[in-house]
PDB file of C-alpha atoms in Angstrom:
ATOM      1  CA  UNK A  27       0.000   0.000   0.000  1.00 42.00           C
ATOM      2  CA  UNK A  28       1.229   3.483  -0.863  1.00 49.00           C
ATOM      3  CA  UNK A  29       0.286   6.739   0.780  1.00 72.00           C
ATOM      4  CA  UNK A  30      -1.564   7.959  -2.345  1.00 83.00           C
ATOM      5  CA  UNK A  31      -5.019   9.055  -1.163  1.00 93.00           C
ATOM      6  CA  UNK A  32      -8.445   9.128  -2.771  1.00 96.00           C
ATOM      7  CA  UNK A  33     -10.609  12.247  -2.790  1.00 97.00           C
ATOM      8  CA  UNK A  34     -14.309  13.109  -2.718  1.00 97.00           C
ATOM      9  CA  UNK A  35     -16.065  16.466  -3.089  1.00 96.00           C
ATOM     10  CA  UNK A  36     -17.125  18.217   0.103  1.00 94.00           C
ATOM     11  CA  UNK A  37     -18.761  21.627   0.058  1.00 88.00           C
ATOM     12  CA  UNK A  38     -16.677  23.883  -2.147  1.00 89.00           C
ATOM     13  CA  UNK A  39     -13.605  21.728  -1.615  1.00 94.00           C
ATOM     14  CA  UNK A  40     -12.703  18.100  -1.032  1.00 97.00           C
ATOM     15  CA  UNK A  41     -11.918  15.394   1.497  1.00 97.00           C
ATOM     16  CA  UNK A  42      -8.766  13.338   1.032  1.00 97.00           C
ATOM     17  CA  UNK A  43      -8.670   9.835   2.471  1.00 98.00           C
ATOM     18  CA  UNK A  44      -6.892   6.481   2.465  1.00 97.00           C
ATOM     19  CA  UNK A  45      -8.819   3.236   2.122  1.00 97.00           C
ATOM     20  CA  UNK A  46      -7.711  -0.366   2.453  1.00 97.00           C
ATOM     21  CA  UNK A  47      -9.269  -3.717   3.407  1.00 97.00           C
ATOM     22  CA  UNK A  48     -12.718  -5.265   3.300  1.00 97.00           C
ATOM     23  CA  UNK A  49     -15.556  -5.993   5.701  1.00 97.00           C
ATOM     24  CA  UNK A  50     -16.948  -3.850   8.494  1.00 98.00           C
ATOM     25  CA  UNK A  51     -15.804  -0.241   8.299  1.00 98.00           C
ATOM     26  CA  UNK A  52     -13.237   1.264  10.646  1.00 98.00           C
ATOM     27  CA  UNK A  53     -12.684   5.032  10.484  1.00 98.00           C
ATOM     28  CA  UNK A  54      -9.261   6.147  11.711  1.00 98.00           C
ATOM     29  CA  UNK A  55      -9.267   9.825  12.716  1.00 98.00           C
ATOM     30  CA  UNK A  56      -5.923  11.574  13.150  1.00 97.00           C
ATOM     31  CA  UNK A  57      -4.812  14.148  15.698  1.00 95.00           C
ATOM     32  CA  UNK A  58      -4.005  17.827  15.194  1.00 91.00           C
ATOM     33  CA  UNK A  59      -0.807  19.830  15.129  1.00 85.00           C
ATOM     34  CA  UNK A  60       1.935  20.881  12.725  1.00 84.00           C
ATOM     35  CA  UNK A  61       2.347  18.600   9.726  1.00 83.00           C
ATOM     36  CA  UNK A  62      -0.258  16.049  10.734  1.00 90.00           C
ATOM     37  CA  UNK A  63      -2.151  13.939   8.207  1.00 93.00           C
ATOM     38  CA  UNK A  64      -4.046  10.654   8.363  1.00 96.00           C
ATOM     39  CA  UNK A  65      -1.037   8.899   6.864  1.00 94.00           C
ATOM     40  CA  UNK A  66       1.405  10.445   9.343  1.00 92.00           C
ATOM     41  CA  UNK A  67      -0.689   9.175  12.267  1.00 94.00           C
ATOM     42  CA  UNK A  68      -1.899   5.796  11.040  1.00 97.00           C
ATOM     43  CA  UNK A  69       0.204   4.790   8.028  1.00 95.00           C
ATOM     44  CA  UNK A  70       1.971   2.128  10.070  1.00 96.00           C
ATOM     45  CA  UNK A  71      -1.246   0.716  11.566  1.00 98.00           C
ATOM     46  CA  UNK A  72      -3.518   0.611   8.528  1.00 98.00           C
ATOM     47  CA  UNK A  73      -2.043  -2.591   7.002  1.00 97.00           C
ATOM     48  CA  UNK A  74      -2.582  -4.458  10.294  1.00 98.00           C
ATOM     49  CA  UNK A  75      -6.174  -3.299  10.813  1.00 98.00           C
ATOM     50  CA  UNK A  76      -6.959  -3.783   7.111  1.00 98.00           C
ATOM     51  CA  UNK A  77      -6.508  -7.535   7.576  1.00 98.00           C
ATOM     52  CA  UNK A  78      -9.756  -7.424   9.575  1.00 98.00           C
ATOM     53  CA  UNK A  79     -11.643  -4.267   8.547  1.00 98.00           C
ATOM     54  CA  UNK A  80     -12.268  -1.863   5.697  1.00 98.00           C
ATOM     55  CA  UNK A  81     -10.117   0.984   6.952  1.00 98.00           C
ATOM     56  CA  UNK A  82     -10.909   4.570   5.976  1.00 98.00           C
ATOM     57  CA  UNK A  83      -8.460   7.205   7.209  1.00 98.00           C
ATOM     58  CA  UNK A  84      -9.463  10.738   6.158  1.00 98.00           C
ATOM     59  CA  UNK A  85      -7.494  13.921   6.378  1.00 97.00           C
ATOM     60  CA  UNK A  86      -9.886  15.933   8.537  1.00 96.00           C
ATOM     61  CA  UNK A  87     -10.898  19.383   7.195  1.00 95.00           C
ATOM     62  CA  UNK A  88      -7.955  21.747   7.019  1.00 92.00           C
ATOM     63  CA  UNK A  89      -5.337  18.991   7.218  1.00 92.00           C
ATOM     64  CA  UNK A  90      -3.384  17.193   4.506  1.00 91.00           C
ATOM     65  CA  UNK A  91      -5.306  17.155   1.245  1.00 93.00           C
ATOM     66  CA  UNK A  92      -8.664  18.132   2.754  1.00 95.00           C
ATOM     67  CA  UNK A  93     -10.066  21.637   2.384  1.00 93.00           C
ATOM     68  CA  UNK A  94     -10.693  23.720   5.519  1.00 91.00           C
ATOM     69  CA  UNK A  95     -14.231  24.549   6.637  1.00 89.00           C
ATOM     70  CA  UNK A  96     -15.495  27.613   8.457  1.00 87.00           C
ATOM     71  CA  UNK A  97     -16.601  27.626  12.084  1.00 87.00           C
ATOM     72  CA  UNK A  98     -15.930  25.146  14.869  1.00 88.00           C
ATOM     73  CA  UNK A  99     -13.159  22.734  13.709  1.00 90.00           C
ATOM     74  CA  UNK A 100     -14.418  19.781  15.788  1.00 93.00           C
ATOM     75  CA  UNK A 101     -18.021  20.229  14.670  1.00 94.00           C
ATOM     76  CA  UNK A 102     -16.901  20.604  11.071  1.00 94.00           C
ATOM     77  CA  UNK A 103     -14.859  17.401  11.280  1.00 96.00           C
ATOM     78  CA  UNK A 104     -17.829  15.506  12.787  1.00 98.00           C
ATOM     79  CA  UNK A 105     -19.995  16.564   9.860  1.00 97.00           C
ATOM     80  CA  UNK A 106     -17.235  15.623   7.410  1.00 97.00           C
ATOM     81  CA  UNK A 107     -17.169  12.060   8.777  1.00 98.00           C
ATOM     82  CA  UNK A 108     -20.961  11.875   8.517  1.00 98.00           C
ATOM     83  CA  UNK A 109     -20.758  13.146   4.933  1.00 98.00           C
ATOM     84  CA  UNK A 110     -18.221  10.466   4.048  1.00 98.00           C
ATOM     85  CA  UNK A 111     -20.398   7.727   5.532  1.00 98.00           C
ATOM     86  CA  UNK A 112     -23.420   8.950   3.584  1.00 98.00           C
ATOM     87  CA  UNK A 113     -21.497   9.265   0.316  1.00 97.00           C
ATOM     88  CA  UNK A 114     -19.897   5.827   0.677  1.00 97.00           C
ATOM     89  CA  UNK A 115     -23.151   4.137   1.705  1.00 98.00           C
ATOM     90  CA  UNK A 116     -21.909   3.226   5.192  1.00 98.00           C
ATOM     91  CA  UNK A 117     -24.719   2.749   7.710  1.00 98.00           C
ATOM     92  CA  UNK A 118     -22.499   2.472  10.776  1.00 98.00           C
ATOM     93  CA  UNK A 119     -18.820   2.058  11.568  1.00 98.00           C
ATOM     94  CA  UNK A 120     -16.186   1.597  14.222  1.00 98.00           C
ATOM     95  CA  UNK A 121     -14.119   4.710  15.001  1.00 98.00           C
ATOM     96  CA  UNK A 122     -10.550   4.979  16.281  1.00 98.00           C
ATOM     97  CA  UNK A 123      -9.528   8.564  17.042  1.00 98.00           C
ATOM     98  CA  UNK A 124      -6.200   9.976  18.122  1.00 97.00           C
ATOM     99  CA  UNK A 125      -6.219  13.144  20.286  1.00 95.00           C
ATOM    100  CA  UNK A 126      -8.163  15.688  18.173  1.00 95.00           C
ATOM    101  CA  UNK A 127      -9.579  12.671  16.326  1.00 97.00           C
ATOM    102  CA  UNK A 128     -10.713  11.287  19.684  1.00 97.00           C
ATOM    103  CA  UNK A 129     -12.603  14.522  20.329  1.00 96.00           C
ATOM    104  CA  UNK A 130     -14.202  14.244  16.885  1.00 97.00           C
ATOM    105  CA  UNK A 131     -15.054  10.573  17.468  1.00 98.00           C
ATOM    106  CA  UNK A 132     -16.548  11.315  20.877  1.00 98.00           C
ATOM    107  CA  UNK A 133     -18.734  14.109  19.538  1.00 98.00           C
ATOM    108  CA  UNK A 134     -19.781  11.928  16.616  1.00 98.00           C
ATOM    109  CA  UNK A 135     -20.760   9.106  18.980  1.00 98.00           C
ATOM    110  CA  UNK A 136     -22.809  11.509  21.131  1.00 98.00           C
ATOM    111  CA  UNK A 137     -24.542  13.173  18.159  1.00 98.00           C
ATOM    112  CA  UNK A 138     -25.108  10.113  15.963  1.00 98.00           C
ATOM    113  CA  UNK A 139     -25.378   7.065  18.246  1.00 98.00           C
ATOM    114  CA  UNK A 140     -26.992   4.934  15.518  1.00 98.00           C
ATOM    115  CA  UNK A 141     -24.039   5.439  13.167  1.00 98.00           C
ATOM    116  CA  UNK A 142     -21.263   4.096  15.398  1.00 98.00           C
ATOM    117  CA  UNK A 143     -20.595   0.545  16.616  1.00 98.00           C
ATOM    118  CA  UNK A 144     -17.662   1.070  18.990  1.00 98.00           C
ATOM    119  CA  UNK A 145     -15.347   3.964  19.824  1.00 98.00           C
ATOM    120  CA  UNK A 146     -11.612   3.796  20.567  1.00 98.00           C
ATOM    121  CA  UNK A 147      -9.778   6.909  21.721  1.00 98.00           C
ATOM    122  CA  UNK A 148      -6.056   7.634  22.012  1.00 98.00           C
ATOM    123  CA  UNK A 149      -5.794  10.436  24.560  1.00 95.00           C
ATOM    124  CA  UNK A 150      -7.769  13.523  23.656  1.00 90.00           C
ATOM    125  CA  UNK A 151     -11.128  12.958  25.269  1.00 93.00           C
ATOM    126  CA  UNK A 152     -11.778  14.255  28.781  1.00 92.00           C
ATOM    127  CA  UNK A 153     -11.265  17.043  31.299  1.00 89.00           C
ATOM    128  CA  UNK A 154      -8.204  17.896  33.431  1.00 89.00           C
ATOM    129  CA  UNK A 155      -8.688  17.279  37.134  1.00 90.00           C
ATOM    130  CA  UNK A 156      -5.222  18.144  38.448  1.00 91.00           C
ATOM    131  CA  UNK A 157      -3.206  19.338  35.438  1.00 89.00           C
ATOM    132  CA  UNK A 158      -3.092  23.015  34.551  1.00 86.00           C
ATOM    133  CA  UNK A 159      -4.012  24.126  31.039  1.00 88.00           C
ATOM    134  CA  UNK A 160      -2.394  24.478  28.583  1.00 89.00           C
ATOM    135  CA  UNK A 161      -0.506  21.212  29.070  1.00 91.00           C
ATOM    136  CA  UNK A 162       3.146  21.082  28.054  1.00 92.00           C
ATOM    137  CA  UNK A 163       2.575  19.662  24.582  1.00 92.00           C
ATOM    138  CA  UNK A 164      -0.247  22.101  23.827  1.00 92.00           C
ATOM    139  CA  UNK A 165       1.912  25.031  24.984  1.00 91.00           C
ATOM    140  CA  UNK A 166       4.771  23.878  22.723  1.00 91.00           C
ATOM    141  CA  UNK A 167       2.323  23.578  19.828  1.00 89.00           C
ATOM    142  CA  UNK A 168       1.120  27.129  20.400  1.00 91.00           C
ATOM    143  CA  UNK A 169       4.710  28.352  20.440  1.00 92.00           C
ATOM    144  CA  UNK A 170       5.260  26.765  17.039  1.00 90.00           C
ATOM    145  CA  UNK A 171       2.102  28.387  15.657  1.00 87.00           C
ATOM    146  CA  UNK A 172       3.456  31.797  16.684  1.00 88.00           C
ATOM    147  CA  UNK A 173       7.022  31.047  15.558  1.00 89.00           C
ATOM    148  CA  UNK A 174       6.931  28.240  12.938  1.00 89.00           C
ATOM    149  CA  UNK A 175      10.630  27.340  12.835  1.00 91.00           C
ATOM    150  CA  UNK A 176      12.415  24.014  12.789  1.00 92.00           C
ATOM    151  CA  UNK A 177      13.612  24.591  16.363  1.00 93.00           C
ATOM    152  CA  UNK A 178      10.041  25.099  17.593  1.00 92.00           C
ATOM    153  CA  UNK A 179       8.661  22.012  15.854  1.00 92.00           C
ATOM    154  CA  UNK A 180      11.433  19.913  17.417  1.00 93.00           C
ATOM    155  CA  UNK A 181      10.472  21.228  20.877  1.00 91.00           C
ATOM    156  CA  UNK A 182       6.861  20.279  20.191  1.00 91.00           C
ATOM    157  CA  UNK A 183       7.706  16.812  18.838  1.00 93.00           C
ATOM    158  CA  UNK A 184       9.853  16.052  21.909  1.00 94.00           C
ATOM    159  CA  UNK A 185       6.814  16.647  24.105  1.00 93.00           C
ATOM    160  CA  UNK A 186       4.821  14.122  22.055  1.00 93.00           C
ATOM    161  CA  UNK A 187       6.905  11.037  22.786  1.00 95.00           C
ATOM    162  CA  UNK A 188       8.406   9.081  25.648  1.00 96.00           C
ATOM    163  CA  UNK A 189      11.425   7.974  23.608  1.00 94.00           C
ATOM    164  CA  UNK A 190      13.078  10.919  21.772  1.00 92.00           C
ATOM    165  CA  UNK A 191      14.990   8.496  19.537  1.00 92.00           C
ATOM    166  CA  UNK A 192      11.746   8.176  17.551  1.00 90.00           C
ATOM    167  CA  UNK A 193      12.238  11.712  16.253  1.00 91.00           C
ATOM    168  CA  UNK A 194      14.262  11.020  13.131  1.00 92.00           C
ATOM    169  CA  UNK A 195      15.436  13.736  10.771  1.00 92.00           C
ATOM    170  CA  UNK A 196      13.006  12.372   8.187  1.00 91.00           C
ATOM    171  CA  UNK A 197      10.074  12.741  10.589  1.00 89.00           C
ATOM    172  CA  UNK A 198      11.075  16.265  11.590  1.00 92.00           C
ATOM    173  CA  UNK A 199      11.549  17.464   8.017  1.00 91.00           C
ATOM    174  CA  UNK A 200       8.321  15.880   6.745  1.00 88.00           C
ATOM    175  CA  UNK A 201       6.307  17.424   9.575  1.00 87.00           C
ATOM    176  CA  UNK A 202       7.879  20.830   9.011  1.00 88.00           C
ATOM    177  CA  UNK A 203       7.233  20.690   5.275  1.00 87.00           C
ATOM    178  CA  UNK A 204       3.523  19.918   5.657  1.00 83.00           C
ATOM    179  CA  UNK A 205       3.148  22.433   8.509  1.00 83.00           C
ATOM    180  CA  UNK A 206       4.375  25.261   6.261  1.00 82.00           C
ATOM    181  CA  UNK A 207       1.481  24.832   3.800  1.00 80.00           C
ATOM    182  CA  UNK A 208      -1.023  27.744   3.940  1.00 80.00           C
ATOM    183  CA  UNK A 209      -4.045  25.571   4.788  1.00 76.00           C
ATOM    184  CA  UNK A 210      -2.216  23.874   7.648  1.00 77.00           C
ATOM    185  CA  UNK A 211      -1.041  27.221   9.029  1.00 79.00           C
ATOM    186  CA  UNK A 212      -4.598  28.556   8.989  1.00 82.00           C
ATOM    187  CA  UNK A 213      -6.040  25.491  10.714  1.00 82.00           C
ATOM    188  CA  UNK A 214      -3.370  25.421  13.428  1.00 81.00           C
ATOM    189  CA  UNK A 215      -3.788  29.158  14.090  1.00 81.00           C
ATOM    190  CA  UNK A 216      -7.552  28.740  14.503  1.00 81.00           C
ATOM    191  CA  UNK A 217      -7.051  25.985  17.069  1.00 83.00           C
ATOM    192  CA  UNK A 218      -3.830  26.773  18.928  1.00 86.00           C
ATOM    193  CA  UNK A 219      -3.108  30.493  18.935  1.00 84.00           C
ATOM    194  CA  UNK A 220      -2.391  31.967  22.367  1.00 85.00           C
ATOM    195  CA  UNK A 221      -5.741  33.773  22.290  1.00 86.00           C
ATOM    196  CA  UNK A 222      -7.642  30.536  21.597  1.00 85.00           C
ATOM    197  CA  UNK A 223      -5.871  28.711  24.426  1.00 87.00           C
ATOM    198  CA  UNK A 224      -6.657  31.569  26.801  1.00 85.00           C
ATOM    199  CA  UNK A 225     -10.328  31.251  25.878  1.00 83.00           C
ATOM    200  CA  UNK A 226     -10.271  27.483  26.452  1.00 82.00           C
ATOM    201  CA  UNK A 227      -8.590  27.909  29.840  1.00 83.00           C
ATOM    202  CA  UNK A 228     -11.158  30.510  30.875  1.00 82.00           C
ATOM    203  CA  UNK A 229     -13.987  28.221  29.786  1.00 80.00           C
ATOM    204  CA  UNK A 230     -12.651  25.344  31.881  1.00 80.00           C
ATOM    205  CA  UNK A 231     -13.109  27.325  35.082  1.00 78.00           C
ATOM    206  CA  UNK A 232     -16.066  29.523  34.128  1.00 76.00           C
ATOM    207  CA  UNK A 233     -19.756  29.187  35.040  1.00 80.00           C
ATOM    208  CA  UNK A 234     -20.465  27.152  31.896  1.00 77.00           C
ATOM    209  CA  UNK A 235     -17.520  24.763  32.311  1.00 79.00           C
ATOM    210  CA  UNK A 236     -19.823  21.747  32.577  1.00 87.00           C
ATOM    211  CA  UNK A 237     -20.950  22.313  28.982  1.00 86.00           C
ATOM    212  CA  UNK A 238     -17.491  21.257  27.834  1.00 86.00           C
ATOM    213  CA  UNK A 239     -18.090  17.667  28.902  1.00 91.00           C
ATOM    214  CA  UNK A 240     -21.888  17.421  28.912  1.00 93.00           C
ATOM    215  CA  UNK A 241     -21.719  15.232  25.797  1.00 96.00           C
ATOM    216  CA  UNK A 242     -19.809  12.422  27.525  1.00 97.00           C
ATOM    217  CA  UNK A 243     -22.839  10.600  29.053  1.00 97.00           C
ATOM    218  CA  UNK A 244     -24.465  10.687  25.613  1.00 98.00           C
ATOM    219  CA  UNK A 245     -21.808   8.343  24.224  1.00 98.00           C
ATOM    220  CA  UNK A 246     -23.711   5.058  24.214  1.00 97.00           C
ATOM    221  CA  UNK A 247     -21.306   3.024  22.071  1.00 98.00           C
ATOM    222  CA  UNK A 248     -18.918   0.662  23.868  1.00 98.00           C
ATOM    223  CA  UNK A 249     -15.791   2.763  24.351  1.00 98.00           C
ATOM    224  CA  UNK A 250     -12.135   1.927  24.893  1.00 98.00           C
ATOM    225  CA  UNK A 251      -9.912   4.785  25.998  1.00 98.00           C
ATOM    226  CA  UNK A 252      -6.192   4.171  25.450  1.00 98.00           C
ATOM    227  CA  UNK A 253      -3.530   6.384  26.978  1.00 98.00           C
ATOM    228  CA  UNK A 254       0.210   6.741  27.283  1.00 97.00           C
ATOM    229  CA  UNK A 255       1.222   6.813  30.938  1.00 97.00           C
ATOM    230  CA  UNK A 256       3.845   9.430  30.067  1.00 97.00           C
ATOM    231  CA  UNK A 257       1.630  11.616  27.868  1.00 96.00           C
ATOM    232  CA  UNK A 258       2.644  15.282  28.216  1.00 95.00           C
ATOM    233  CA  UNK A 259       0.142  16.538  25.629  1.00 94.00           C
ATOM    234  CA  UNK A 260      -2.962  15.090  27.317  1.00 95.00           C
ATOM    235  CA  UNK A 261      -1.969  14.053  30.879  1.00 96.00           C
ATOM    236  CA  UNK A 262      -3.512  10.854  32.183  1.00 96.00           C
ATOM    237  CA  UNK A 263      -5.746  12.574  34.763  1.00 96.00           C
ATOM    238  CA  UNK A 264      -7.874  13.841  31.845  1.00 95.00           C
ATOM    239  CA  UNK A 265      -9.212  10.284  31.468  1.00 97.00           C
ATOM    240  CA  UNK A 266     -10.787  10.103  34.929  1.00 96.00           C
ATOM    241  CA  UNK A 267     -13.999  12.049  34.278  1.00 95.00           C
ATOM    242  CA  UNK A 268     -14.993  10.261  31.037  1.00 97.00           C
ATOM    243  CA  UNK A 269     -14.157   6.984  32.761  1.00 97.00           C
ATOM    244  CA  UNK A 270     -16.985   7.801  35.170  1.00 96.00           C
ATOM    245  CA  UNK A 271     -19.424   9.529  32.797  1.00 97.00           C
ATOM    246  CA  UNK A 272     -19.381   7.351  29.658  1.00 98.00           C
ATOM    247  CA  UNK A 273     -21.837   4.506  30.402  1.00 97.00           C
ATOM    248  CA  UNK A 274     -19.903   1.617  28.780  1.00 98.00           C
ATOM    249  CA  UNK A 275     -16.207   2.470  28.941  1.00 98.00           C
ATOM    250  CA  UNK A 276     -12.848   0.980  29.852  1.00 98.00           C
ATOM    251  CA  UNK A 277      -9.293   2.340  29.982  1.00 98.00           C
ATOM    252  CA  UNK A 278      -5.987   0.811  28.906  1.00 98.00           C
ATOM    253  CA  UNK A 279      -2.748   2.589  29.841  1.00 98.00           C
ATOM    254  CA  UNK A 280       0.559   1.858  28.075  1.00 98.00           C
ATOM    255  CA  UNK A 281       3.771   2.371  30.055  1.00 97.00           C
ATOM    256  CA  UNK A 282       6.824   4.044  28.501  1.00 96.00           C
ATOM    257  CA  UNK A 283       4.478   5.778  26.088  1.00 97.00           C
ATOM    258  CA  UNK A 284       3.699   9.377  25.241  1.00 96.00           C
ATOM    259  CA  UNK A 285       0.906  10.847  23.136  1.00 96.00           C
ATOM    260  CA  UNK A 286       1.287   8.537  20.124  1.00 95.00           C
ATOM    261  CA  UNK A 287       0.303   5.152  21.563  1.00 97.00           C
ATOM    262  CA  UNK A 288      -0.441   3.774  18.070  1.00 97.00           C
ATOM    263  CA  UNK A 289       3.159   4.528  17.055  1.00 95.00           C
ATOM    264  CA  UNK A 290       5.218   4.276  20.240  1.00 96.00           C
ATOM    265  CA  UNK A 291       3.537   1.066  21.472  1.00 97.00           C
ATOM    266  CA  UNK A 292       2.412  -0.080  18.023  1.00 98.00           C
ATOM    267  CA  UNK A 293       2.179  -3.862  18.491  1.00 98.00           C
ATOM    268  CA  UNK A 294       0.580  -3.676  21.951  1.00 98.00           C
ATOM    269  CA  UNK A 295      -1.857  -0.989  20.788  1.00 98.00           C
ATOM    270  CA  UNK A 296      -2.946  -3.026  17.771  1.00 98.00           C
ATOM    271  CA  UNK A 297      -3.417  -6.156  19.885  1.00 98.00           C
ATOM    272  CA  UNK A 298      -5.488  -4.353  22.534  1.00 98.00           C
ATOM    273  CA  UNK A 299      -7.684  -2.510  20.039  1.00 98.00           C
ATOM    274  CA  UNK A 300      -8.292  -5.471  17.749  1.00 98.00           C
ATOM    275  CA  UNK A 301      -9.295  -7.533  20.771  1.00 98.00           C
ATOM    276  CA  UNK A 302     -11.739  -4.871  21.910  1.00 98.00           C
ATOM    277  CA  UNK A 303     -13.290  -4.407  18.466  1.00 98.00           C
ATOM    278  CA  UNK A 304     -13.746  -8.154  17.961  1.00 97.00           C
ATOM    279  CA  UNK A 305     -15.062  -8.855  21.454  1.00 93.00           C
TER     280      UNK A 305
END
């Protein structure tokens, strides 16, 4: 399998996506940040999951080859996934979401419970109980948005992983190249500018803070949350509230693992998730 994607029209633009395998459908939703695409997040996992499922890994709006959409990025991505399912004739699917993709998957599950079979998250979903916001990885990401240099993207990437030896020159250069594209710059600025993070922090402690996680009990699909014990982008305490509020949920924590469980603990992650999906 190559990393050459397919495309479909969406609004005035398009959605770019990778597809491989047969059978029940598994959507694989990537995270956010400089240089991210579906292939960057899940390219190593797709061949394994495609032995069991029809895997569809889209570039969410504003990332990779997919056109940006106006308004709320998470809401726009939820509607993009629904659009893809409708256009491809998919009644319901499994969803695996990483970080931002976990937020999109969680919102999708809450809004469209009849269209999802099971949900798997990799970090992303939840509310901080003890950690201050912005978390280290989010702060480093914001610094890159304001000063998009190679030095800043390296600082951000170091916060993503437990083992810094994963950060090869090839990975750094490919991330930097994609992050410099105008669409990617616009999307990252909308989500991670200092002003946006200040607004999020204020909302977490304001009178309407509960609205930020009111959707969690609406997630009726069986849910597996996976987490890196050493995640500095979404600290582990974020998982505690959804672990209580989602009706049918479980949590698996990988040791010696940062924010990219599907990459840093690849074999263990694939084994755990495939077992959960097939159960």
